[in-house]
mmCIF file of C-alpha atoms and ligand atoms in Angstrom:
data_model
loop_
_atom_site.group_PDB
_atom_site.id
_atom_site.type_symbol
_atom_site.label_atom_id
_atom_site.label_comp_id
_atom_site.label_asym_id
_atom_site.label_seq_id
_atom_site.Cartn_x
_atom_site.Cartn_y
_atom_site.Cartn_z
ATOM 1 C CA MET P 7 -208.079 -58.853 196.294
ATOM 2 C CA GLY P 8 -206.810 -59.464 192.984
ATOM 3 C CA THR P 9 -206.227 -62.537 190.604
ATOM 4 C CA SER P 10 -202.967 -64.006 191.023
ATOM 5 C CA PHE P 11 -201.072 -64.515 187.831
ATOM 6 C CA GLY P 12 -198.236 -66.739 186.891
ATOM 7 C CA PRO P 13 -195.987 -68.536 184.606
ATOM 8 C CA VAL P 14 -199.035 -70.907 183.101
ATOM 9 C CA ASP P 15 -200.878 -67.571 182.545
ATOM 10 C CA ALA P 16 -198.118 -65.710 180.971
ATOM 11 C CA ALA P 17 -197.406 -68.748 178.654
ATOM 12 C CA ARG P 18 -200.187 -67.741 176.672
ATOM 13 C CA TRP P 19 -198.744 -64.408 176.115
ATOM 14 C CA ILE P 20 -195.644 -65.058 174.169
ATOM 15 C CA ALA P 21 -195.811 -64.479 170.329
ATOM 16 C CA VAL P 22 -194.233 -67.241 168.718
ATOM 17 C CA PRO P 23 -193.152 -66.140 165.209
ATOM 18 C CA GLY P 24 -194.077 -68.494 162.136
ATOM 19 C CA PRO P 25 -192.757 -69.011 158.882
ATOM 20 C CA ALA P 26 -194.311 -66.352 157.127
ATOM 21 C CA ASP P 27 -193.279 -63.586 159.682
ATOM 22 C CA ASP P 28 -190.749 -61.046 158.922
ATOM 23 C CA LYS P 29 -189.192 -58.714 161.434
ATOM 24 C CA TYR P 30 -191.887 -56.007 160.573
ATOM 25 C CA THR P 31 -195.029 -58.742 161.286
ATOM 26 C CA ARG P 32 -193.325 -59.723 164.077
ATOM 27 C CA GLY P 33 -193.387 -56.108 165.811
ATOM 28 C CA VAL P 34 -191.200 -53.050 166.094
ATOM 29 C CA VAL P 35 -190.844 -51.425 169.557
ATOM 30 C CA GLY P 36 -189.568 -47.985 170.037
ATOM 31 C CA LEU P 37 -187.758 -46.640 172.859
ATOM 32 C CA VAL P 38 -187.072 -42.817 173.873
ATOM 33 C CA THR P 39 -185.357 -43.552 177.267
ATOM 34 C CA GLY P 40 -182.404 -42.280 179.039
ATOM 35 C CA SER P 41 -180.817 -38.999 178.903
ATOM 36 C CA ALA P 42 -177.297 -37.187 179.767
ATOM 37 C CA ARG P 43 -178.043 -37.828 183.553
ATOM 38 C CA TYR P 44 -179.084 -41.557 183.011
ATOM 39 C CA PRO P 45 -177.768 -42.885 179.599
ATOM 40 C CA GLY P 46 -177.632 -46.518 181.364
ATOM 41 C CA ALA P 47 -181.443 -46.710 181.356
ATOM 42 C CA ALA P 48 -181.449 -46.389 177.418
ATOM 43 C CA VAL P 49 -179.101 -49.469 177.192
ATOM 44 C CA ILE P 50 -181.136 -51.378 179.489
ATOM 45 C CA GLY P 51 -184.416 -50.846 178.133
ATOM 46 C CA VAL P 52 -183.121 -51.886 174.496
ATOM 47 C CA GLU P 53 -181.127 -55.020 175.877
ATOM 48 C CA ALA P 54 -184.279 -56.297 177.771
ATOM 49 C CA ALA P 55 -186.476 -55.695 174.663
ATOM 50 C CA LEU P 56 -184.240 -57.609 172.419
ATOM 51 C CA HIS P 57 -184.074 -60.502 174.859
ATOM 52 C CA THR P 58 -187.169 -60.713 175.107
ATOM 53 C CA GLY P 59 -187.981 -61.240 171.467
ATOM 54 C CA VAL P 60 -189.212 -58.475 168.892
ATOM 55 C CA GLY P 61 -188.497 -57.959 165.057
ATOM 56 C CA MET P 62 -186.675 -54.645 165.860
ATOM 57 C CA ALA P 63 -186.171 -52.059 168.504
ATOM 58 C CA ARG P 64 -185.844 -48.615 167.477
ATOM 59 C CA TYR P 65 -184.100 -46.257 169.666
ATOM 60 C CA HIS P 66 -184.253 -42.416 169.818
ATOM 61 C CA GLY P 67 -182.506 -40.117 172.210
ATOM 62 C CA ALA P 68 -179.385 -37.796 172.594
ATOM 63 C CA GLY P 69 -175.847 -38.258 171.408
ATOM 64 C CA ARG P 70 -174.295 -40.155 174.577
ATOM 65 C CA PRO P 71 -176.983 -42.671 175.125
ATOM 66 C CA THR P 72 -177.398 -43.803 171.228
ATOM 67 C CA ARG P 73 -173.456 -44.367 171.289
ATOM 68 C CA LEU P 74 -173.727 -46.367 174.359
ATOM 69 C CA VAL P 75 -176.704 -48.377 173.032
ATOM 70 C CA LEU P 76 -175.313 -49.047 169.484
ATOM 71 C CA GLN P 77 -171.926 -50.109 171.200
ATOM 72 C CA ARG P 78 -173.973 -52.744 173.254
ATOM 73 C CA ARG P 79 -176.604 -53.533 170.675
ATOM 74 C CA PRO P 80 -175.600 -52.646 167.322
ATOM 75 C CA GLU P 81 -178.986 -54.609 165.766
ATOM 76 C CA ALA P 82 -180.738 -51.378 167.678
ATOM 77 C CA VAL P 83 -182.174 -49.097 164.730
ATOM 78 C CA THR P 84 -181.914 -45.462 165.275
ATOM 79 C CA ALA P 85 -183.223 -44.192 161.936
ATOM 80 C CA GLU P 86 -187.044 -43.273 162.643
ATOM 81 C CA GLY P 87 -190.067 -45.179 161.170
ATOM 82 C CA ARG P 88 -193.268 -47.175 162.294
ATOM 83 C CA VAL P 89 -193.424 -48.992 165.646
ATOM 84 C CA GLN P 90 -196.194 -50.887 166.806
ATOM 85 C CA ALA P 91 -195.518 -49.933 170.900
ATOM 86 C CA TRP P 92 -193.333 -47.175 172.801
ATOM 87 C CA VAL P 93 -191.431 -47.479 175.889
ATOM 88 C CA VAL P 94 -191.000 -43.745 177.338
ATOM 89 C CA GLY P 95 -189.408 -42.140 180.179
ATOM 90 C CA SER P 96 -186.917 -44.767 182.093
ATOM 91 C CA GLY P 97 -183.989 -42.689 182.592
ATOM 92 C CA GLN P 98 -185.486 -39.320 182.093
ATOM 93 C CA ASP P 99 -185.977 -36.124 184.607
ATOM 94 C CA PRO P 100 -188.612 -34.028 182.763
ATOM 95 C CA ASP P 101 -186.814 -31.058 184.227
ATOM 96 C CA ASP P 102 -183.552 -31.749 182.942
ATOM 97 C CA LEU P 103 -183.945 -33.230 179.592
ATOM 98 C CA ASP P 104 -182.386 -31.958 176.392
ATOM 99 C CA GLU P 105 -184.553 -30.422 173.592
ATOM 100 C CA LEU P 106 -183.933 -33.550 171.040
ATOM 101 C CA THR P 107 -184.714 -36.390 173.554
ATOM 102 C CA ALA P 108 -187.720 -33.956 174.666
ATOM 103 C CA ALA P 109 -189.151 -33.925 171.031
ATOM 104 C CA HIS P 110 -188.691 -37.604 170.564
ATOM 105 C CA ARG P 111 -190.578 -38.164 173.642
ATOM 106 C CA ASP P 112 -193.381 -35.826 172.504
ATOM 107 C CA ARG P 113 -193.472 -37.504 169.045
ATOM 108 C CA ALA P 114 -193.951 -40.807 170.653
ATOM 109 C CA LEU P 115 -196.656 -39.606 173.179
ATOM 110 C CA ALA P 116 -198.578 -38.416 170.400
ATOM 111 C CA ASP P 117 -198.489 -41.733 168.261
ATOM 112 C CA PRO P 118 -201.762 -43.667 168.944
ATOM 113 C CA VAL P 119 -200.128 -47.121 169.830
ATOM 114 C CA PRO P 120 -199.803 -48.865 172.907
ATOM 115 C CA THR P 121 -197.365 -46.977 175.145
ATOM 116 C CA VAL P 122 -195.221 -47.989 178.135
ATOM 117 C CA ILE P 123 -195.073 -44.667 180.416
ATOM 118 C CA ASP P 124 -192.180 -44.939 182.902
ATOM 119 C CA ALA P 125 -190.506 -42.419 185.174
ATOM 120 C CA GLY P 126 -189.952 -39.141 183.858
ATOM 121 C CA ALA P 127 -192.799 -39.565 181.452
ATOM 122 C CA LEU P 128 -195.345 -40.226 183.916
ATOM 123 C CA PRO P 129 -196.080 -36.433 184.343
ATOM 124 C CA PHE P 130 -197.254 -36.361 180.704
ATOM 125 C CA VAL P 131 -199.705 -39.275 181.006
ATOM 126 C CA GLU P 132 -202.828 -37.393 179.822
ATOM 127 C CA ARG P 133 -200.814 -36.643 176.535
ATOM 128 C CA VAL P 134 -200.600 -40.129 175.553
ATOM 129 C CA ALA P 135 -202.837 -41.187 172.520
ATOM 130 C CA GLY P 136 -202.477 -44.907 172.464
ATOM 131 C CA THR P 137 -203.370 -47.333 175.307
ATOM 132 C CA ARG P 138 -201.731 -46.345 178.258
ATOM 133 C CA VAL P 139 -199.736 -48.658 180.279
ATOM 134 C CA LEU P 140 -197.758 -46.840 183.160
ATOM 135 C CA VAL P 141 -195.119 -48.625 185.178
ATOM 136 C CA PRO P 142 -194.494 -46.512 188.430
ATOM 137 C CA HIS P 143 -192.846 -47.314 191.604
ATOM 138 C CA ALA P 144 -194.562 -46.576 194.972
ATOM 139 C CA GLY P 145 -192.781 -42.748 195.104
ATOM 140 C CA GLU P 146 -193.870 -42.233 191.450
ATOM 141 C CA LEU P 147 -197.282 -43.311 191.925
ATOM 142 C CA ALA P 148 -197.761 -41.267 194.436
ATOM 143 C CA ARG P 149 -196.436 -38.116 192.791
ATOM 144 C CA VAL P 150 -199.344 -39.288 189.989
ATOM 145 C CA LEU P 151 -202.138 -39.334 192.368
ATOM 146 C CA GLY P 152 -200.954 -36.199 194.467
ATOM 147 C CA ARG P 153 -200.545 -38.549 197.838
ATOM 148 C CA ASP P 154 -197.919 -39.510 200.155
ATOM 149 C CA ARG P 155 -195.747 -42.646 199.252
ATOM 150 C CA SER P 156 -196.759 -44.171 202.432
ATOM 151 C CA GLU P 157 -200.362 -43.831 201.381
ATOM 152 C CA VAL P 158 -199.524 -45.654 198.266
ATOM 153 C CA LEU P 159 -197.482 -48.494 200.299
ATOM 154 C CA ALA P 160 -200.584 -48.853 202.792
ATOM 155 C CA GLU P 161 -202.953 -49.462 200.037
ATOM 156 C CA PRO P 162 -201.341 -50.510 197.049
ATOM 157 C CA ALA P 163 -204.103 -52.188 195.079
ATOM 158 C CA ALA P 164 -206.617 -49.405 195.778
ATOM 159 C CA SER P 165 -203.941 -46.726 194.838
ATOM 160 C CA ALA P 166 -202.925 -48.853 191.626
ATOM 161 C CA LEU P 167 -207.034 -48.859 190.804
ATOM 162 C CA ASP P 168 -207.319 -45.259 191.467
ATOM 163 C CA ALA P 169 -204.794 -44.190 188.961
ATOM 164 C CA ALA P 170 -206.211 -46.839 186.318
ATOM 165 C CA SER P 171 -209.732 -45.345 186.600
ATOM 166 C CA ARG P 172 -208.557 -41.589 186.846
ATOM 167 C CA TYR P 173 -206.244 -41.698 183.567
ATOM 168 C CA SER P 174 -208.132 -44.847 181.663
ATOM 169 C CA ALA P 175 -204.838 -46.780 181.799
ATOM 170 C CA VAL P 176 -203.265 -50.056 183.267
ATOM 171 C CA VAL P 177 -201.436 -49.467 185.661
ATOM 172 C CA LEU P 178 -198.452 -51.827 186.789
ATOM 173 C CA LEU P 179 -197.302 -50.661 190.472
ATOM 174 C CA LYS P 180 -193.929 -52.380 190.999
ATOM 175 C CA GLY P 181 -193.046 -53.969 194.482
ATOM 176 C CA HIS P 182 -192.551 -57.585 195.933
ATOM 177 C CA THR P 183 -195.962 -58.196 195.024
ATOM 178 C CA THR P 184 -196.831 -56.015 191.571
ATOM 179 C CA ARG P 185 -200.163 -55.141 191.191
ATOM 180 C CA ILE P 186 -201.754 -54.419 187.427
ATOM 181 C CA ALA P 187 -204.622 -52.707 187.568
ATOM 182 C CA ASP P 188 -206.966 -51.973 184.654
ATOM 183 C CA PRO P 189 -209.543 -49.205 184.134
ATOM 184 C CA GLY P 190 -212.504 -51.415 184.466
ATOM 185 C CA GLY P 191 -211.495 -52.419 187.986
ATOM 186 C CA GLY P 192 -209.665 -55.699 187.253
ATOM 187 C CA LEU P 193 -206.590 -56.271 189.382
ATOM 188 C CA LEU P 194 -203.710 -59.032 188.810
ATOM 189 C CA GLU P 195 -201.073 -59.884 191.301
ATOM 190 C CA VAL P 196 -197.562 -61.092 190.407
ATOM 191 C CA SER P 197 -195.152 -62.162 193.163
ATOM 192 C CA ALA P 198 -192.203 -63.958 190.775
ATOM 193 C CA ALA P 199 -189.242 -61.853 191.987
ATOM 194 C CA PRO P 200 -186.929 -62.515 194.422
ATOM 195 C CA ALA P 201 -186.089 -59.514 196.784
ATOM 196 C CA TRP P 202 -182.629 -59.154 195.493
ATOM 197 C CA THR P 203 -184.351 -57.575 192.404
ATOM 198 C CA ALA P 204 -184.668 -54.452 194.282
ATOM 199 C CA THR P 205 -181.751 -52.892 192.881
ATOM 200 C CA ALA P 206 -181.422 -49.932 190.563
ATOM 201 C CA GLY P 207 -182.281 -50.477 186.690
ATOM 202 C CA THR P 208 -184.261 -53.592 187.009
ATOM 203 C CA GLY P 209 -187.405 -51.107 186.527
ATOM 204 C CA ASP P 210 -185.957 -49.916 183.227
ATOM 205 C CA ALA P 211 -185.545 -53.541 182.320
ATOM 206 C CA LEU P 212 -189.029 -54.156 183.246
ATOM 207 C CA ALA P 213 -190.153 -51.343 180.928
ATOM 208 C CA GLY P 214 -188.243 -53.003 177.762
ATOM 209 C CA VAL P 215 -189.678 -56.478 178.419
ATOM 210 C CA LEU P 216 -193.144 -54.992 178.417
ATOM 211 C CA GLY P 217 -192.633 -52.872 175.576
ATOM 212 C CA ALA P 218 -191.592 -56.266 173.300
ATOM 213 C CA LEU P 219 -194.714 -57.582 174.551
ATOM 214 C CA LEU P 220 -196.578 -54.961 173.547
ATOM 215 C CA ALA P 221 -195.095 -54.479 170.126
ATOM 216 C CA THR P 222 -195.435 -58.235 169.363
ATOM 217 C CA HIS P 223 -199.007 -58.181 170.364
ATOM 218 C CA ALA P 224 -200.238 -55.341 167.922
ATOM 219 C CA LEU P 225 -203.389 -57.172 166.413
ATOM 220 C CA GLU P 226 -204.476 -58.495 169.420
ATOM 221 C CA LEU P 227 -204.124 -54.878 171.554
ATOM 222 C CA GLU P 228 -205.845 -53.390 168.432
ATOM 223 C CA ALA P 229 -208.643 -56.078 168.472
ATOM 224 C CA ASP P 230 -208.612 -55.580 172.328
ATOM 225 C CA PRO P 231 -207.045 -53.157 174.273
ATOM 226 C CA GLY P 232 -207.834 -54.990 177.551
ATOM 227 C CA CYS P 233 -205.070 -57.141 176.549
ATOM 228 C CA ALA P 234 -202.788 -54.796 177.964
ATOM 229 C CA ALA P 235 -203.428 -55.896 181.540
ATOM 230 C CA PRO P 236 -202.563 -59.693 180.806
ATOM 231 C CA LEU P 237 -199.317 -58.527 178.629
ATOM 232 C CA ALA P 238 -198.093 -56.332 181.576
ATOM 233 C CA ALA P 239 -198.608 -59.256 183.920
ATOM 234 C CA THR P 240 -196.818 -61.370 181.589
ATOM 235 C CA ALA P 241 -193.814 -59.093 181.522
ATOM 236 C CA THR P 242 -193.798 -58.940 185.415
ATOM 237 C CA VAL P 243 -193.754 -62.792 185.077
ATOM 238 C CA LEU P 244 -190.839 -63.008 182.644
ATOM 239 C CA HIS P 245 -188.852 -60.357 184.414
ATOM 240 C CA GLY P 246 -189.246 -62.074 188.011
ATOM 241 C CA LEU P 247 -188.341 -65.557 186.629
ATOM 242 C CA ALA P 248 -185.308 -64.113 184.629
ATOM 243 C CA ALA P 249 -184.302 -62.330 188.228
ATOM 244 C CA GLU P 250 -184.379 -65.774 189.860
ATOM 245 C CA ARG P 251 -182.685 -67.550 187.322
ATOM 246 C CA ALA P 252 -179.828 -64.594 187.154
ATOM 247 C CA GLY P 253 -179.297 -64.887 190.775
ATOM 248 C CA ARG P 254 -180.278 -68.196 192.273
ATOM 249 C CA GLY P 255 -180.478 -66.973 195.729
ATOM 250 C CA ALA P 256 -177.789 -64.384 195.242
ATOM 251 C CA PRO P 257 -177.525 -60.861 194.216
ATOM 252 C CA PHE P 258 -177.288 -60.313 190.087
ATOM 253 C CA THR P 259 -176.667 -57.648 187.707
ATOM 254 C CA VAL P 260 -179.564 -56.279 185.513
ATOM 255 C CA LEU P 261 -177.599 -57.276 182.174
ATOM 256 C CA GLY P 262 -177.716 -60.876 183.902
ATOM 257 C CA LEU P 263 -181.189 -60.785 184.170
ATOM 258 C CA CYS P 264 -181.837 -59.534 180.678
ATOM 259 C CA ALA P 265 -179.437 -62.540 179.597
ATOM 260 C CA GLU P 266 -181.734 -64.995 181.138
ATOM 261 C CA LEU P 267 -184.893 -63.791 179.539
ATOM 262 C CA PRO P 268 -184.604 -66.084 176.534
ATOM 263 C CA ALA P 269 -184.413 -69.082 178.823
ATOM 264 C CA VAL P 270 -187.048 -67.808 180.635
ATOM 265 C CA VAL P 271 -189.207 -67.762 177.439
ATOM 266 C CA ARG P 272 -187.934 -71.105 176.368
ATOM 267 C CA GLU P 273 -189.003 -72.684 179.679
ATOM 268 C CA LEU P 274 -192.585 -71.165 179.361
ATOM 269 C CA LEU P 275 -193.325 -72.096 176.094
ATOM 270 C CA ALA P 276 -192.013 -75.708 176.670
ATOM 271 C CA GLY P 277 -194.848 -75.796 179.708
HETATM 272 N N1 NAX V 311 -178.531 -47.206 185.111
HETATM 273 C C1 NAX V 311 -179.677 -45.920 185.179
HETATM 274 O O1 NAX V 311 -179.498 -45.257 184.292
HETATM 275 C C2 NAX V 311 -180.782 -45.986 185.934
HETATM 276 C C3 NAX V 311 -181.654 -44.873 185.969
HETATM 277 N N2 NAX V 311 -182.911 -44.864 186.655
HETATM 278 C C4 NAX V 311 -183.730 -43.458 186.431
HETATM 279 O O2 NAX V 311 -183.083 -42.882 187.649
HETATM 280 C C5 NAX V 311 -184.648 -41.949 187.525
HETATM 281 C C6 NAX V 311 -184.938 -41.516 188.638
HETATM 282 O O3 NAX V 311 -185.350 -42.816 189.472
HETATM 283 P P1 NAX V 311 -185.854 -42.649 190.980
HETATM 284 O O4 NAX V 311 -186.649 -44.525 191.386
HETATM 285 O O5 NAX V 311 -184.457 -42.868 191.887
HETATM 286 O O6 NAX V 311 -186.633 -41.562 191.308
HETATM 287 P P2 NAX V 311 -187.354 -41.277 192.441
HETATM 288 O O7 NAX V 311 -187.315 -39.717 192.231
HETATM 289 O O8 NAX V 311 -188.794 -41.915 192.725
HETATM 290 O O9 NAX V 311 -186.626 -41.711 193.840
HETATM 291 C C7 NAX V 311 -185.675 -40.533 194.398
HETATM 292 C C8 NAX V 311 -186.262 -40.604 195.923
HETATM 293 O O10 NAX V 311 -185.534 -41.505 196.484
HETATM 294 C C9 NAX V 311 -185.241 -41.123 197.855
HETATM 295 N N3 NAX V 311 -183.852 -41.503 198.180
HETATM 296 C C10 NAX V 311 -182.899 -41.346 197.312
HETATM 297 N N4 NAX V 311 -181.697 -41.618 197.772
HETATM 298 C C11 NAX V 311 -181.969 -42.312 198.982
HETATM 299 C C12 NAX V 311 -181.493 -43.139 199.740
HETATM 300 N N5 NAX V 311 -180.026 -43.102 199.601
HETATM 301 N N6 NAX V 311 -181.937 -43.526 200.938
HETATM 302 C C13 NAX V 311 -183.147 -43.497 200.908
HETATM 303 N N7 NAX V 311 -184.121 -42.598 200.330
HETATM 304 C C14 NAX V 311 -183.473 -42.060 199.128
HETATM 305 C C15 NAX V 311 -185.385 -39.961 197.810
HETATM 306 O O11 NAX V 311 -186.692 -39.464 198.288
HETATM 307 C C16 NAX V 311 -185.713 -39.239 196.494
HETATM 308 O O12 NAX V 311 -186.733 -38.306 196.365
HETATM 309 C C17 NAX V 311 -185.519 -42.243 186.609
HETATM 310 O O13 NAX V 311 -185.586 -41.769 185.531
HETATM 311 C C18 NAX V 311 -185.049 -43.980 186.564
HETATM 312 O O14 NAX V 311 -185.515 -44.607 185.524
HETATM 313 C C19 NAX V 311 -183.108 -45.722 187.585
HETATM 314 O O15 NAX V 311 -183.871 -46.681 186.830
HETATM 315 C C20 NAX V 311 -181.952 -46.443 188.320
HETATM 316 C C21 NAX V 311 -180.886 -47.054 187.074
HETATM 317 N N1 ADP V 312 -188.497 -56.333 197.548
HETATM 318 C C1 ADP V 312 -188.813 -56.754 196.385
HETATM 319 N N2 ADP V 312 -188.724 -57.921 195.857
HETATM 320 C C2 ADP V 312 -189.359 -58.274 194.570
HETATM 321 N N3 ADP V 312 -189.119 -57.264 193.687
HETATM 322 C C3 ADP V 312 -188.689 -55.928 193.770
HETATM 323 C C4 ADP V 312 -188.836 -55.636 195.306
HETATM 324 N N4 ADP V 312 -188.589 -54.432 195.436
HETATM 325 C C5 ADP V 312 -188.427 -53.970 193.997
HETATM 326 N N5 ADP V 312 -188.454 -55.019 193.186
HETATM 327 C C6 ADP V 312 -188.761 -55.091 191.691
HETATM 328 O O1 ADP V 312 -187.542 -54.138 191.200
HETATM 329 C C7 ADP V 312 -187.856 -53.358 190.160
HETATM 330 C C8 ADP V 312 -187.584 -51.818 190.472
HETATM 331 O O2 ADP V 312 -188.122 -50.975 189.436
HETATM 332 P P1 ADP V 312 -187.804 -49.467 190.006
HETATM 333 O O3 ADP V 312 -188.019 -49.082 191.304
HETATM 334 O O4 ADP V 312 -188.252 -48.698 188.894
HETATM 335 O O5 ADP V 312 -186.273 -49.389 189.871
HETATM 336 P P2 ADP V 312 -185.297 -48.547 188.809
HETATM 337 O O6 ADP V 312 -185.897 -47.237 188.524
HETATM 338 O O7 ADP V 312 -183.912 -48.393 189.687
HETATM 339 O O8 ADP V 312 -184.993 -49.290 187.559
HETATM 340 C C9 ADP V 312 -189.575 -53.614 189.865
HETATM 341 O O9 ADP V 312 -189.792 -54.314 188.912
HETATM 342 C C10 ADP V 312 -189.996 -53.974 191.071
HETATM 343 O O10 ADP V 312 -191.185 -54.912 191.017
#
């Protein structure tokens, strides 16, 4: 039904910095992820974004996730400032979120730049001012559509397309085959990841990879918001190939997946 999207396609969507670039022209991604309940999701998203390649990652959240992010990645910037893309909602429960994080979330959702909307931010999709990229798993998409999870699993492509049309969004429905639906009815399919990828936290990493790709393609997205769909497919390819490299037919950890991202980028650029 959809168009298959693979490594050759993905290689076209990796921004390579040139001699005239600085950290700001490369692109800054902002993350409002994690919470007291799920602090690790904050660390994973930042780790994934930095390993995908970005000029800067800004992180905004509560005290504990912020400390953990800085402990792992001192290069993360916690001061507020402009970003070219946001990642919002991984590791958050909208019914159990502190006021500071909720305020950061609401500011990010109102910023008219491309925004990755994950997990706890999905209920707020209609508030998102910029180009919307939803990254639900089947259970989350079911809640977004008001359907049963079994219905989404039975008709994944149609479900993703429905949500894309309803919310004028790119919808990346995660799974062994990941479907990327756009509001115009386009559908891309990516099957790059081993089934070992079904482990807690890999979705948080995917959101970070995608945030980095959106931030480093700000000019392309401004000229054509439709670029969000191939960029979402590219994130899925990078993530799947990094999972394959991290596990090589065996289990792996999410930080191990993130550590493989630069090698995957190198391989794709080498052709
Ligand atoms: N390290 C971290 O901080 C992580 C944080 N995460 C965050 O955790 C939050 C919740 O994500 P979920 O995808 O779990 O949320 P969901 O609410 O989509 O999934 C929970 C549902 O899974 C089912 N379920 C739970 N335990 C089960 C079991 N043992 N066997 C069968 N079914 C079971 C139940 O139906 C439950 O309602 C999100 O904000 C997500 O981003 C996850 O990404 C995991 C890693
Ligand atoms: N059977 C599978 N084969 C390959 N990849 C999978 C499989 N199941 C899940 N994945 C991938 O693992 C990731 C899981 O994301 P998600 O469900 O959001 O987990 P979490 O919220 O724990 O981070 C997604 O990238 C998804 O595409």
